[in-house]
PDB file of C-alpha atoms in Angstrom:
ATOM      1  CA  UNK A   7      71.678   1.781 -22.169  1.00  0.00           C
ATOM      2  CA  UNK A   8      71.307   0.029 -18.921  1.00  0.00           C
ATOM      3  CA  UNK A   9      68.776   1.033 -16.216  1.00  0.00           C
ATOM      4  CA  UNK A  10      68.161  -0.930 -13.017  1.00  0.00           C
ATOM      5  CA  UNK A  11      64.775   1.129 -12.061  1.00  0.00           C
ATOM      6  CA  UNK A  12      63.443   2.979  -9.302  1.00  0.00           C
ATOM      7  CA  UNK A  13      65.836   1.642  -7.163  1.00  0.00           C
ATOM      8  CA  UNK A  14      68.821   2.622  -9.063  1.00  0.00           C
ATOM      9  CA  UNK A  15      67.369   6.243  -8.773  1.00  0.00           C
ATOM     10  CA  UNK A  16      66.496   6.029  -5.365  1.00  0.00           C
ATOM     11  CA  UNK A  17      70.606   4.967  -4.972  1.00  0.00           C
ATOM     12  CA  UNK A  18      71.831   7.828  -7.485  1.00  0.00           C
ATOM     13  CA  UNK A  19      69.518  10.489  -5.239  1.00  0.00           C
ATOM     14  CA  UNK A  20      70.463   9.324  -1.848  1.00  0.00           C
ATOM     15  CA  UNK A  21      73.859  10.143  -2.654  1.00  0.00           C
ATOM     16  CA  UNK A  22      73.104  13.362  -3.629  1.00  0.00           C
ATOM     17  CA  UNK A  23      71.962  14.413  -0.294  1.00  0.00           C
ATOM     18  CA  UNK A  24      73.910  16.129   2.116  1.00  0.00           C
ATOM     19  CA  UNK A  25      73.388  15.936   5.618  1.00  0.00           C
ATOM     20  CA  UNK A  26      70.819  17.947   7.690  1.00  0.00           C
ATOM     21  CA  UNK A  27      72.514  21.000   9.139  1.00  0.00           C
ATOM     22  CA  UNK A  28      70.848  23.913  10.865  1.00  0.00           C
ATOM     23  CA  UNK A  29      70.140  27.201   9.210  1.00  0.00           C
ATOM     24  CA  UNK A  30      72.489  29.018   7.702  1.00  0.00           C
ATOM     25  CA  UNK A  31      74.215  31.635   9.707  1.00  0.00           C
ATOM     26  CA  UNK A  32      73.869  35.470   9.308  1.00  0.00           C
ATOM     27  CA  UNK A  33      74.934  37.124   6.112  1.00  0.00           C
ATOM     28  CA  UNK A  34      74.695  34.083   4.096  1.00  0.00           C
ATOM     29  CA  UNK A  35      71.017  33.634   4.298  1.00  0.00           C
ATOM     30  CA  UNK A  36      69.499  30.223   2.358  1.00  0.00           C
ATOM     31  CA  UNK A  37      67.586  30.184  -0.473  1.00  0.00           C
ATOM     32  CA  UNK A  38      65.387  27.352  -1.551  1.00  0.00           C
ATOM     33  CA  UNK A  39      65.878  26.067  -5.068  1.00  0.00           C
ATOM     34  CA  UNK A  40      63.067  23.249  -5.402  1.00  0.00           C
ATOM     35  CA  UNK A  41      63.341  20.689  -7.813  1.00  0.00           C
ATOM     36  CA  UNK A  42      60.401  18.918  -9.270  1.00  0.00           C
ATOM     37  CA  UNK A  43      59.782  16.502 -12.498  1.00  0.00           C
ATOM     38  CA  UNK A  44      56.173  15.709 -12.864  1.00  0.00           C
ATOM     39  CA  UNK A  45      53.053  16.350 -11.588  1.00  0.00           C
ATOM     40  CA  UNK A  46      49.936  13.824 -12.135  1.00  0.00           C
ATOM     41  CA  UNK A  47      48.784  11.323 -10.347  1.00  0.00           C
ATOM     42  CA  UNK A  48      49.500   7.743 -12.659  1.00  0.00           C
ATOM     43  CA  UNK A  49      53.462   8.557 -13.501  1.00  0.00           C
ATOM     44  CA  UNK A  50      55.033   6.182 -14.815  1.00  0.00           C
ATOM     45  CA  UNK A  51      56.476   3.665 -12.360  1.00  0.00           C
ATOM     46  CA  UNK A  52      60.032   4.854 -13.414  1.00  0.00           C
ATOM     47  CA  UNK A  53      59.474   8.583 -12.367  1.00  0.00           C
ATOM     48  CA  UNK A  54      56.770   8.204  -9.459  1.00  0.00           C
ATOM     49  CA  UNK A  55      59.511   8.497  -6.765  1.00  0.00           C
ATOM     50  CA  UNK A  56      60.437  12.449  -7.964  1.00  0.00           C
ATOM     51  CA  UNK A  57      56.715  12.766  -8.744  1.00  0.00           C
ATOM     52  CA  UNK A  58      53.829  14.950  -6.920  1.00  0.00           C
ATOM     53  CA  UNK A  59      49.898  14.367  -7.474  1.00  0.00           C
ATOM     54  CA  UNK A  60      48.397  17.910  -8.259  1.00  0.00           C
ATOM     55  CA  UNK A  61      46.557  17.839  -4.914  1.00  0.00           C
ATOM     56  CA  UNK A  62      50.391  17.879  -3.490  1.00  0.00           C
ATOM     57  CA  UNK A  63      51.395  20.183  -6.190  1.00  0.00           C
ATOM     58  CA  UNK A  64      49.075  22.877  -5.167  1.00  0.00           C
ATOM     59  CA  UNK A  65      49.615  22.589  -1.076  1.00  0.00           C
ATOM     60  CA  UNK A  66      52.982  23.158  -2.237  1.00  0.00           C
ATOM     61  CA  UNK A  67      52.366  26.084  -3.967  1.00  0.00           C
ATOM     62  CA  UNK A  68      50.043  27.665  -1.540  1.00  0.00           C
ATOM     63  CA  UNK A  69      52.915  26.975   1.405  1.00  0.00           C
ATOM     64  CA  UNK A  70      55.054  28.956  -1.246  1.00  0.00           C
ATOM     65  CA  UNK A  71      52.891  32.113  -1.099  1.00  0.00           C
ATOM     66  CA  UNK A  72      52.123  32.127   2.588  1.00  0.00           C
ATOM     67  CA  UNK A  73      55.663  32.012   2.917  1.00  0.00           C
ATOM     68  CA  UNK A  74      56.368  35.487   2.073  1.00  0.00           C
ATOM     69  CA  UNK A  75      59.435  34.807   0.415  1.00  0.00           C
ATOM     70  CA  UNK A  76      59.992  36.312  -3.264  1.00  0.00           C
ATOM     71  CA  UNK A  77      59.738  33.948  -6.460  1.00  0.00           C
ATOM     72  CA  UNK A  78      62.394  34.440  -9.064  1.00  0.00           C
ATOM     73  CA  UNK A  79      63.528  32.488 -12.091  1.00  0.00           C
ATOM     74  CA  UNK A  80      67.129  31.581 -12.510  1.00  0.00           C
ATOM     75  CA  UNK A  81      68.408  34.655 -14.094  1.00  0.00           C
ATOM     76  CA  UNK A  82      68.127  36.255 -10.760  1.00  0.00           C
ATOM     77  CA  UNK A  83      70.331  34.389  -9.260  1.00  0.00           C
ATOM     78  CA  UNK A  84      72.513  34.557 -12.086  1.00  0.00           C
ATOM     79  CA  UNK A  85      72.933  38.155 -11.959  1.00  0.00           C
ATOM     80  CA  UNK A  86      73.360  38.457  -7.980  1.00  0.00           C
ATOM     81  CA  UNK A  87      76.145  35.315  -8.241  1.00  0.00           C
ATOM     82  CA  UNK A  88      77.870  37.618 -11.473  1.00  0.00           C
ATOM     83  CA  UNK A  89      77.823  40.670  -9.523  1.00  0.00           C
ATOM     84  CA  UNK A  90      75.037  42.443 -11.481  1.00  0.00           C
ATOM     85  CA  UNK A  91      72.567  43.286  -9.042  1.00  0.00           C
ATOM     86  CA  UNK A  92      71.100  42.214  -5.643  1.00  0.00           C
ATOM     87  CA  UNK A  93      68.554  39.158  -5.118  1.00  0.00           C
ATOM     88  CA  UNK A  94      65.031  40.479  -3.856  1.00  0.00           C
ATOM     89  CA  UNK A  95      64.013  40.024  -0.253  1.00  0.00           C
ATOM     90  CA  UNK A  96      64.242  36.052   0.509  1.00  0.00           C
ATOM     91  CA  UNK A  97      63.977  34.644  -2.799  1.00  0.00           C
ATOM     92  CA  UNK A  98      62.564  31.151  -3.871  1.00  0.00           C
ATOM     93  CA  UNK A  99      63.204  29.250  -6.855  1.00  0.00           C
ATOM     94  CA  UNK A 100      60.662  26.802  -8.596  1.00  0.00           C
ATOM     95  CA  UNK A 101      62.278  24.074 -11.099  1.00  0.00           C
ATOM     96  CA  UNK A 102      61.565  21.538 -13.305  1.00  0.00           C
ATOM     97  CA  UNK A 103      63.419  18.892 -14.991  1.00  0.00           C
ATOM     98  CA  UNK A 104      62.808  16.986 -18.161  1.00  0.00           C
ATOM     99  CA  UNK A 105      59.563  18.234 -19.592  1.00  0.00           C
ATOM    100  CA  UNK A 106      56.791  16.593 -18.824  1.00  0.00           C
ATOM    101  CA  UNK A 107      53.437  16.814 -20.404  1.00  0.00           C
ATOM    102  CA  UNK A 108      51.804  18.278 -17.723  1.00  0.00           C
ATOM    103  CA  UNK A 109      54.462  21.596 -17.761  1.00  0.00           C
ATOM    104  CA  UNK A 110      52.883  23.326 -20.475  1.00  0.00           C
ATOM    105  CA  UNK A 111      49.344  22.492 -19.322  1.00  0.00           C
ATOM    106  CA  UNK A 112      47.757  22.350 -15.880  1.00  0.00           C
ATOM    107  CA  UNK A 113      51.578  22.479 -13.650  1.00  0.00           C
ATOM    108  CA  UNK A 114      52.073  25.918 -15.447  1.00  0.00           C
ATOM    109  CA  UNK A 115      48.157  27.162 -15.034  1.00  0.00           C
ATOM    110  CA  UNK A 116      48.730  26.144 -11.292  1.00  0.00           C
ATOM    111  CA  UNK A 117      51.735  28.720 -11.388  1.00  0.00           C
ATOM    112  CA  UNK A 118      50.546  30.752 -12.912  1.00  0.00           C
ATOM    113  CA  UNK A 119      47.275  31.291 -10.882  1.00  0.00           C
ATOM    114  CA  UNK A 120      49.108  32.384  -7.900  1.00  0.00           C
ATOM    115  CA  UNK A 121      51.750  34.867 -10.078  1.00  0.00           C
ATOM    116  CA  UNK A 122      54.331  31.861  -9.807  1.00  0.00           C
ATOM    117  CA  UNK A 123      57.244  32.218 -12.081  1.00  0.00           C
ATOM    118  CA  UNK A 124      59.677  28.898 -12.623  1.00  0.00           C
ATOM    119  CA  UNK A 125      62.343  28.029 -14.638  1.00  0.00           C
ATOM    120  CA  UNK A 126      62.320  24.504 -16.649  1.00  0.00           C
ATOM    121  CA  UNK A 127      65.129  22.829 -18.302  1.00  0.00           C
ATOM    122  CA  UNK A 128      64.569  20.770 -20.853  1.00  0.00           C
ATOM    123  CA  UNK A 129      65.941  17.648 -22.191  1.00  0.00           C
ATOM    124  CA  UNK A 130      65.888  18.104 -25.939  1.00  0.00           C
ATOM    125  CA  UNK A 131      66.265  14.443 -27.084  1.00  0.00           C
ATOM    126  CA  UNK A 132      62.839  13.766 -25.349  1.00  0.00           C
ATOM    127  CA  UNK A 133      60.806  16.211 -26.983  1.00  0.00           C
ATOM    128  CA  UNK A 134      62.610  17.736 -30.294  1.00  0.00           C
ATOM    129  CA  UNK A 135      60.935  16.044 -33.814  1.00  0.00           C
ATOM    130  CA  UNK A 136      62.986  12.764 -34.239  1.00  0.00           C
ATOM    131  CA  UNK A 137      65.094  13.361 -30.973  1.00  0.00           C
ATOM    132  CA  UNK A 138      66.454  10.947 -29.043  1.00  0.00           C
ATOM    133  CA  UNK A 139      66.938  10.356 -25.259  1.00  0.00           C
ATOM    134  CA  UNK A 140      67.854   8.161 -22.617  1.00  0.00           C
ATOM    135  CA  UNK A 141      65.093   8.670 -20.306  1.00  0.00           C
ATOM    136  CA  UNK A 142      62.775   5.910 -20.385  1.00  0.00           C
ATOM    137  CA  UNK A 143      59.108   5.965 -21.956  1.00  0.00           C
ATOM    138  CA  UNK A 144      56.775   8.958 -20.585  1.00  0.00           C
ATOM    139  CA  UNK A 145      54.506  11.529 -21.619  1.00  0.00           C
ATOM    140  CA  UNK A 146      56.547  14.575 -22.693  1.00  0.00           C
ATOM    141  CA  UNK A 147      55.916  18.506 -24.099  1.00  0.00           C
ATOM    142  CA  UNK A 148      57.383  19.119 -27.453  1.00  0.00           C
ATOM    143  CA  UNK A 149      59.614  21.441 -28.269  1.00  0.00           C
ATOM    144  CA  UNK A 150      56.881  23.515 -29.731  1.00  0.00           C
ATOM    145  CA  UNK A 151      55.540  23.957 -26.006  1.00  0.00           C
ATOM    146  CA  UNK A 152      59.015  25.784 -25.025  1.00  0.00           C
ATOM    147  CA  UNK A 153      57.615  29.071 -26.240  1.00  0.00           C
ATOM    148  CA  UNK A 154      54.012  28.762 -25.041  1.00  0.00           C
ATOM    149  CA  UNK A 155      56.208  27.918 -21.426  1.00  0.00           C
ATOM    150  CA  UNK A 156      58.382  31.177 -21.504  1.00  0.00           C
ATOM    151  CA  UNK A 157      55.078  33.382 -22.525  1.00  0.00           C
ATOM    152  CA  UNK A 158      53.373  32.145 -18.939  1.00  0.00           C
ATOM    153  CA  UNK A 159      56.548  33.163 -17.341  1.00  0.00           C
ATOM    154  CA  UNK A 160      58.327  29.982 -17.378  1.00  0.00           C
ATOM    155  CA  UNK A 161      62.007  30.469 -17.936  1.00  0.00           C
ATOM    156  CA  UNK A 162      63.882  27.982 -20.267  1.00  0.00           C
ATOM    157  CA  UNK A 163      67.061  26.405 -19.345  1.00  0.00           C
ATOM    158  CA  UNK A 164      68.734  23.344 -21.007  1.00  0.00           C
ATOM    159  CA  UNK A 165      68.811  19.933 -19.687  1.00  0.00           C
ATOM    160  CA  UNK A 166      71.141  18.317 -22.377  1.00  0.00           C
ATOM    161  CA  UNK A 167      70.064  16.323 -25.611  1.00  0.00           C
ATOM    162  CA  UNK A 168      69.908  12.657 -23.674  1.00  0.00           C
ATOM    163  CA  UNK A 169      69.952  12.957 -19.987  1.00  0.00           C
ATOM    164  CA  UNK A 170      73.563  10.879 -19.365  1.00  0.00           C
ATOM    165  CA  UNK A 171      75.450  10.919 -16.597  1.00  0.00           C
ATOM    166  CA  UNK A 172      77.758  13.764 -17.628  1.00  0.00           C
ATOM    167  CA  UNK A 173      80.694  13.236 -15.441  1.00  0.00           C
ATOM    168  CA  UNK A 174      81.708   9.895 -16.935  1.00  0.00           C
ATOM    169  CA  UNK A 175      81.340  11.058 -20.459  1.00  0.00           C
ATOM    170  CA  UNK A 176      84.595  11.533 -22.939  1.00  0.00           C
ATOM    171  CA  UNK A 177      84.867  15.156 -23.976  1.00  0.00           C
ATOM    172  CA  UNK A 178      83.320  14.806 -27.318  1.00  0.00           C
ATOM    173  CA  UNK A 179      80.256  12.997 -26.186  1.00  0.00           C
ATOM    174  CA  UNK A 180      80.298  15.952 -23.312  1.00  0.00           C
ATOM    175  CA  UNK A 181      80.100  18.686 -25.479  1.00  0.00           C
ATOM    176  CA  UNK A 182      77.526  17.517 -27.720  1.00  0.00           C
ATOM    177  CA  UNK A 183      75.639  17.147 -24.803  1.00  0.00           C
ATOM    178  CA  UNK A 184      76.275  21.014 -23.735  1.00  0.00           C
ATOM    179  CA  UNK A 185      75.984  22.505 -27.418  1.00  0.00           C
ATOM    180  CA  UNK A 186      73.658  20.672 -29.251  1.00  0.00           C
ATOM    181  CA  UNK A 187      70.649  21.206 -26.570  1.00  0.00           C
ATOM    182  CA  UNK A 188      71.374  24.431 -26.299  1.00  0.00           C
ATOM    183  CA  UNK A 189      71.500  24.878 -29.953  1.00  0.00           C
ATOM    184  CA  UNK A 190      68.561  23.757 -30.527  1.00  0.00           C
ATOM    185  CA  UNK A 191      66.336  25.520 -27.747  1.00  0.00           C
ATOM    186  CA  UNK A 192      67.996  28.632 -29.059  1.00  0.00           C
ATOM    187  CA  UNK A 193      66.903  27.858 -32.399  1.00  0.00           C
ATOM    188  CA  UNK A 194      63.096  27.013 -31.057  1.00  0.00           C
ATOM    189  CA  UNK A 195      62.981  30.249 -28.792  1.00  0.00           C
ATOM    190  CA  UNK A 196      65.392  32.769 -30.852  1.00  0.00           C
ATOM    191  CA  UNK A 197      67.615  34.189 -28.269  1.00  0.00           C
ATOM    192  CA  UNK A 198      70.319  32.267 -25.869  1.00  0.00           C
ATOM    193  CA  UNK A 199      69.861  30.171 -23.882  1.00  0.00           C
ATOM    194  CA  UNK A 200      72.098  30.613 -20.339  1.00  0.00           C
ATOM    195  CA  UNK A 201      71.416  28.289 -17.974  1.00  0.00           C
ATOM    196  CA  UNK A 202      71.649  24.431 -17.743  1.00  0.00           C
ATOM    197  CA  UNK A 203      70.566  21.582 -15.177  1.00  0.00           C
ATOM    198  CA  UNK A 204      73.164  18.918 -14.680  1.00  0.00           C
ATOM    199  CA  UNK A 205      70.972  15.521 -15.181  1.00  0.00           C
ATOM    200  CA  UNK A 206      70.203  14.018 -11.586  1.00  0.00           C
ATOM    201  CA  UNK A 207      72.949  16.265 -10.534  1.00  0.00           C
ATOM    202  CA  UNK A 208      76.076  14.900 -11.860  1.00  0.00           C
ATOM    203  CA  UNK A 209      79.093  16.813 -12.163  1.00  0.00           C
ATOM    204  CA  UNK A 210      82.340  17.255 -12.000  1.00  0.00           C
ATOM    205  CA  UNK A 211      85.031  19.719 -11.847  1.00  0.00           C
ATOM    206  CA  UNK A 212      85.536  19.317 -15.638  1.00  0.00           C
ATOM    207  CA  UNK A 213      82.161  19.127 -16.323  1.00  0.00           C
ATOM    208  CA  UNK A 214      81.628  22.414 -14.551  1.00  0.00           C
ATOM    209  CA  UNK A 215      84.436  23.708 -16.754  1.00  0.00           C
ATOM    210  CA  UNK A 216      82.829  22.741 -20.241  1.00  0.00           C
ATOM    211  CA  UNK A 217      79.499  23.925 -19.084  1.00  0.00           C
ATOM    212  CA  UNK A 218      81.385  27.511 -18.735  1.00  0.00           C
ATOM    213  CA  UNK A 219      82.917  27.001 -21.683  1.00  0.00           C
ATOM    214  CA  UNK A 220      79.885  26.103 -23.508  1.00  0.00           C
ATOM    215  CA  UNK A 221      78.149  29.512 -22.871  1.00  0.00           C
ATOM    216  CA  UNK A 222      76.181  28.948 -19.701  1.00  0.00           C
ATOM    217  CA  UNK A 223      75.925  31.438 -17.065  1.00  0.00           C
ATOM    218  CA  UNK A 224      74.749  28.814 -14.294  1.00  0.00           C
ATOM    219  CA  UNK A 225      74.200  25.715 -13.869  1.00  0.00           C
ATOM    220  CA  UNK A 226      72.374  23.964 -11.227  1.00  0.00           C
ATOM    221  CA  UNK A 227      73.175  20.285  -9.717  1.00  0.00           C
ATOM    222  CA  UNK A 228      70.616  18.362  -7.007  1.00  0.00           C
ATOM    223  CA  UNK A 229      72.468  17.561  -3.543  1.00  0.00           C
ATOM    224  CA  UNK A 230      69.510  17.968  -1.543  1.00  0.00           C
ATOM    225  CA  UNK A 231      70.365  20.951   0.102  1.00  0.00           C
ATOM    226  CA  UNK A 232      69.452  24.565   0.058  1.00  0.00           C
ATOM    227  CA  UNK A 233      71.593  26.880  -2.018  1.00  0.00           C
ATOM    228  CA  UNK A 234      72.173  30.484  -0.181  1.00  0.00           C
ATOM    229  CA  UNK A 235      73.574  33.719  -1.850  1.00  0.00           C
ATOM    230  CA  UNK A 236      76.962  32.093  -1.654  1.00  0.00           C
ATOM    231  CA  UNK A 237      76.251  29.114  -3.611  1.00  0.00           C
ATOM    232  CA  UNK A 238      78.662  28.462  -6.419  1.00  0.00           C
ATOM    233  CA  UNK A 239      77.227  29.577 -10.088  1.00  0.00           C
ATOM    234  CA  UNK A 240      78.097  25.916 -11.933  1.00  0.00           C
ATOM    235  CA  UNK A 241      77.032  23.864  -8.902  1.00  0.00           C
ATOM    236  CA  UNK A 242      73.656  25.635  -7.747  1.00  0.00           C
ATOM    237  CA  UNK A 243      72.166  23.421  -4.611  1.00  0.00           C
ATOM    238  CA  UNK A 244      68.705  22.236  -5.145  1.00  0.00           C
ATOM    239  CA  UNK A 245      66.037  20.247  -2.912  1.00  0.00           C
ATOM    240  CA  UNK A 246      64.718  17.143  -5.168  1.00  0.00           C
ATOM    241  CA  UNK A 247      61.303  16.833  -4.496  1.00  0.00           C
ATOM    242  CA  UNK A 248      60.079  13.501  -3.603  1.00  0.00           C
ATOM    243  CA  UNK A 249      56.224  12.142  -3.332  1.00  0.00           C
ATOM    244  CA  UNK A 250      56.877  11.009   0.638  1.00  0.00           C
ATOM    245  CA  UNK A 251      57.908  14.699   1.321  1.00  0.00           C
ATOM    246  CA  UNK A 252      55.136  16.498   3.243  1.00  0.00           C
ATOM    247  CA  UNK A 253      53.773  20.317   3.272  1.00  0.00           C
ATOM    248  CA  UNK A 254      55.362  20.297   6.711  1.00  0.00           C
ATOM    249  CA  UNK A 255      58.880  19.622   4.962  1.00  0.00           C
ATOM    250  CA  UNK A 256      58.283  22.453   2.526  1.00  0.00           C
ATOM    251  CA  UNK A 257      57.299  24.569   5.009  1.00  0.00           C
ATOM    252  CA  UNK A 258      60.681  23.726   6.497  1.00  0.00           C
ATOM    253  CA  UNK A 259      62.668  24.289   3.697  1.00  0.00           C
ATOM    254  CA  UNK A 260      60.787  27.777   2.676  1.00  0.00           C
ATOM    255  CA  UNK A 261      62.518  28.513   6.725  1.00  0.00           C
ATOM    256  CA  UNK A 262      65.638  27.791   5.625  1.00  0.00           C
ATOM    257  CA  UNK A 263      65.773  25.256   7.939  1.00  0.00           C
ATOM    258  CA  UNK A 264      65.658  20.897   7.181  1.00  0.00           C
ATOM    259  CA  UNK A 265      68.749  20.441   4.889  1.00  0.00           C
ATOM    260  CA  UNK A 266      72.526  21.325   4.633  1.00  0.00           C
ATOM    261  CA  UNK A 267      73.452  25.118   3.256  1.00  0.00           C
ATOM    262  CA  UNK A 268      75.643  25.068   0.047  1.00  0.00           C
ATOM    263  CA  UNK A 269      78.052  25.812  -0.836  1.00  0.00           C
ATOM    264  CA  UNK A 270      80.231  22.426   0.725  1.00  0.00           C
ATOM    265  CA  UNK A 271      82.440  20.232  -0.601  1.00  0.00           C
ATOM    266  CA  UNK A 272      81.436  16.624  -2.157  1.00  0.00           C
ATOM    267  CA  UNK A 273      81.767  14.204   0.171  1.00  0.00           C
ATOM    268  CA  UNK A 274      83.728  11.068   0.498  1.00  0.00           C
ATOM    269  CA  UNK A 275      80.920   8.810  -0.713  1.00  0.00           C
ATOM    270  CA  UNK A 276      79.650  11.230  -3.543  1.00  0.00           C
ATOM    271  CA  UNK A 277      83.424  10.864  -4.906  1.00  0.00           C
ATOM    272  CA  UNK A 278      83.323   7.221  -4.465  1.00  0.00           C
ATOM    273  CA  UNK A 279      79.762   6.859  -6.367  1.00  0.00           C
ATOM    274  CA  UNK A 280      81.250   8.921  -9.463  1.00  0.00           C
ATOM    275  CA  UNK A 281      84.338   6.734  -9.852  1.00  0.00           C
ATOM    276  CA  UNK A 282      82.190   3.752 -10.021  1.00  0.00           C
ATOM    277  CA  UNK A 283      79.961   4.752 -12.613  1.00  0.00           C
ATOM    278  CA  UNK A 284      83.036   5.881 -14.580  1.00  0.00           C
ATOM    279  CA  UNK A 285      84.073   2.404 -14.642  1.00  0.00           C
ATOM    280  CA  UNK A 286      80.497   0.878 -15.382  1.00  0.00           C
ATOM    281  CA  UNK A 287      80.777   3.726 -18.499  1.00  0.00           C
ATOM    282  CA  UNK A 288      83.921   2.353 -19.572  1.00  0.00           C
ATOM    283  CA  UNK A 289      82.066  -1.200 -19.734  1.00  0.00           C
ATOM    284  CA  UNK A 290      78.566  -0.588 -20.696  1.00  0.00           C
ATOM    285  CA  UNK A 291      78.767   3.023 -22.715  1.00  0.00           C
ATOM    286  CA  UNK A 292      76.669   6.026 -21.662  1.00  0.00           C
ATOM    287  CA  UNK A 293      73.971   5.606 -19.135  1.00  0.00           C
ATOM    288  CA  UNK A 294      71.129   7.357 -17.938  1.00  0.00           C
ATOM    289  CA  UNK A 295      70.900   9.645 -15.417  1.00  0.00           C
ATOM    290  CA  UNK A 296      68.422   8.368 -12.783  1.00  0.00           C
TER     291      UNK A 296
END
C-alpha cells in the first residue's frame, strides 16, 4: 500500500464534488445524506480533514433538530427507492464511515440524546479480531461494538473488509471485498446485512453491478451533493463532512440548498481520476481509499 496523506485525500474528495446548483425543483425534493468519520478533537493527522470536534458535532446536531426535517436510517430510503413505501415528511440521513472509537461511545450518546437515529458502515478489516485493513493507524470500535450500535438505534451497513479503491480492483479481489464484510457483520449481528458504503465514494458501473449482485439493497457513494427521492439506489449522493464546514453550511444543506441535486452523471474529470488510479493499481497493487 501506498498513501501520499492528507493531501492525497483532500485530491480524491475534491473530485468527488459536484458543482453548486440551486435547489432542486418541485417533485423531486432533496434530501440530505451527511457523511461523517470521526468525532474528537486530537484525530489523527491522517483523518482530521473529514473530522468534527464534539463541540462541532453537537451544533450540528442541534441545527438537525431545529430543522424540522425527519431522521431516518438507510432502510428508509431503501424501501421508498424499491417501491415499498413512501419517505416521511423531509427526511435526513446521518452517516458514518469506518468505525471510529468514539461511535459506540459519546458520537452515539450525542444521538441519541436528541432521538437521533444513524446508520454506520463499517470497515471490517479495522475492527474484526485479527482483521486487516488499509486504513492507516487510528482508534477504532470492535466488532463487538456493532451490536451495542444497532441497540441505540444505529443501523449497520458494510464498508468492505479493507477500504480499497473498489473501482480499480480485479473481480476476485472485488468480491471478497463485497462478501466477506458482509459475511462477517452478518455473522456478528445475526440477520443480513443490506446496505454498503462505497470507500471515499468510488465506483463504477461494474462495481455498482457486483454490489447488486452481492446482496445489497443500496449502496451509497460521496460526490458532495445532496441525494433527493430520485437518487439512484447503488450510487446514493452524500455531503462529506469536513472540519472547515460551518453550522451555517449545514443549515444550508438541511434547506436543500448549497450543493448539486443527484442524481447526475460523473463528470469528465471524475472519469479521468478513475482511469488513473486504475493504472497506478496495475503498478503498485490495491490502494487505499482516501
Amino acid at each position: 500500500m501506498r498513501t501520499d496523506g492528507r493531501g492525497r485525500a483532500e485530491r480524491g474528495a475534491r473530485e468527488s464534488e459536484g458543482p453548486v446548483g440551486p435547489p432542486p425543483a418541485e417533485g423531486a425534493p432533496a434530501i440530505p445524506v451527511f457523511l461523517y468519520h470521526s468525532v474528537m478533537d486530537d484525530p489523527p493527522h491522517w483523518i482530521a480533514e473529514f473530522t468534527v470536534t464534539p463541540e462541532q458535532f453537537a451544533a450540528h446536531l442541534d441545527a438537525v433538530v431545529r430543522s424540522g426535517r425527519t431522521p431516518v436510517t438507510i432502510s428508509a430510503i431503501a424501501d421508498h427507492l424499491a417501491g415499498r413505501a413512501p419517505l416521511p415528511p423531509r427526511p435526513v440521513l446521518l452517516t458514518f464511515d469506518d468505525g471510529f472509537a468514539d461511535l459506540p461511545g459519546p458520537t452515539a450518546e450525542a444521538l441519541a440524546a436528541r432521538a437521533l437515529p444513524a446508520t454506520a458502515y463499517l470497515t471490517t478489516g479495522a475492527i474484526a479480531p485479527g482483521g486487516r485493513s488499509l486504513l492507516p493507524p487510528a482508534p477504532m470500535m470492535s466488532l463487538a461494538d456493532a451490536a451495542e450500535l444497532e441497540r441505540s438505534g444505529i443501523e449497520i451497513g458494510s464498508h468492505t473488509v479493507t477500504h480499497a479503491q473498489l473501482d480499480t480492483l480485479s473481480a476476485k479481489a472485488l468480491a471478497y471485498e463485497l462478501r466477506t464484510s458482509k459475511a462477517v457483520l452478518e455473522d456478528a449481528l445475526g440477520h443480513e446485512i443490506r446496505h454498503l458504503a462505497y470507500p471515499h465514494g468510488y465506483n463504477s458501473p461494474r462495481v455498482r453491478a457486483m454490489s447488486a449482485g452481492a446482496g445489497y439493497e443500496t449502496a451509497t457513494a460521496v460526490r458532495h451533493a445532496l441525494s433527493s427521492d430520485r437518487d439512484e439506489r447503488y450510487r446514493i449522493a452524500r455531503l462529506i463532512v469536513r472540519r472547515t464546514h460551518t453550522v451555517a453550511d449545514v443549515e444550508g444543506w438541511l434547506a436543500g440548498a448549497g450543493a448539486r441535486v443527484a442524481p447526475y452523471r460523473d463528470g469528465p474529470k471524475t472519469i479521468a481520476w478513475r482511469w488513473y488510479r486504475r493504472a497506478r493499481a496495475v503498478l503498485h497493487g490495491p490502494e487505499f481509499a482516501g
